Coordinates of C-alpha atoms in Angstrom, one line a residue:
F17 CA -11.5 7.5 4.4
L18 CA -8.4 7.1 6.6
V19 CA -7.5 3.6 7.7
P20 CA -5.0 2.7 10.5
I21 CA -2.1 0.9 8.8
A22 CA -2.1 -1.6 11.6
D23 CA -5.6 -2.7 10.4
L24 CA -4.5 -3.3 6.8
M25 CA -3.5 -6.8 5.5
L26 CA -1.0 -7.2 2.7
D27 CA -2.4 -9.2 -0.2
P28 CA -0.6 -12.5 -0.2
T29 CA -1.5 -13.1 -3.9
N30 CA 0.2 -9.8 -5.0
A31 CA 2.7 -10.9 -7.6
R32 CA 5.0 -7.9 -6.9
G33 CA 7.4 -8.8 -4.2
H34 CA 9.6 -6.0 -2.9
D35 CA 11.5 -7.8 -0.2
S36 CA 14.2 -8.7 -2.7
A37 CA 14.4 -5.2 -4.2
P38 CA 15.0 -2.7 -1.4
R39 CA 15.6 0.0 -4.1
N40 CA 11.9 -0.2 -5.1
L41 CA 10.9 0.6 -1.5
E42 CA 13.4 3.5 -1.3
V43 CA 11.8 5.0 -4.4
I44 CA 8.3 4.5 -3.1
R45 CA 9.3 6.0 0.3
A46 CA 10.8 9.1 -1.5
S47 CA 7.6 9.5 -3.5
L48 CA 5.4 9.3 -0.4
A49 CA 7.6 11.8 1.4
R50 CA 7.5 14.2 -1.5
F51 CA 4.0 13.9 -2.9
G52 CA 2.0 12.1 -0.2
Q53 CA -0.2 9.2 -0.8
Q54 CA -2.7 9.2 -3.6
R55 CA -4.8 5.9 -3.4
M56 CA -5.1 2.6 -1.7
P57 CA -7.8 0.2 -2.9
L58 CA -8.8 -2.4 -0.4
T59 CA -11.5 -4.9 0.1
A60 CA -14.3 -4.5 2.7
S61 CA -12.3 -6.8 5.0
G62 CA -9.2 -4.6 4.8
V63 CA -7.0 -6.6 2.3
V64 CA -5.0 -4.2 0.1
R65 CA -5.4 -5.0 -3.6
C66 CA -2.8 -2.7 -4.9
G67 CA -0.1 -1.2 -2.7
N68 CA 1.7 -3.7 -0.5
A69 CA 4.9 -1.8 -1.1
T70 CA 3.1 1.5 -0.3
I71 CA 2.2 0.1 3.1
Q72 CA 5.7 -1.0 3.8
A73 CA 7.1 2.4 2.7
A74 CA 4.5 4.3 4.8
R75 CA 5.4 2.2 7.9
A76 CA 9.1 3.0 7.3
L77 CA 8.2 6.7 7.2
G78 CA 6.4 6.3 10.6
W79 CA 3.0 6.9 9.1
T80 CA 0.0 5.5 11.1
H81 CA -2.8 6.0 8.6
L82 CA -3.4 5.8 4.8
A83 CA -6.2 7.0 2.7
A84 CA -8.2 4.2 1.2
I85 CA -11.1 3.5 -1.0
E86 CA -13.2 0.3 -0.8
S87 CA -13.0 -1.7 -4.0
D88 CA -14.5 -4.9 -5.3
L89 CA -11.3 -5.7 -7.3
V90 CA -10.2 -9.3 -7.1
A91 CA -6.6 -10.3 -7.0
E92 CA -6.7 -11.5 -10.6
T93 CA -7.7 -8.1 -11.9
A94 CA -5.8 -5.8 -9.5

């Protein structure tokens, strides 16, 4: 299902921080632009379990929605 990016919440427990590595976001943006988005697991409350950087890259591309699947993953296993 499609979810408005504005409704998604970054997972604060995600160990991967991309703020200090702008090159990572550049690569993700290029991948999204070329191939589109493939997945976005999130909790029922809208917390993204895998893909904080994908959200940031999609916003930078001006996207307003992302495809998502509801998942029962918890932060420790995502």
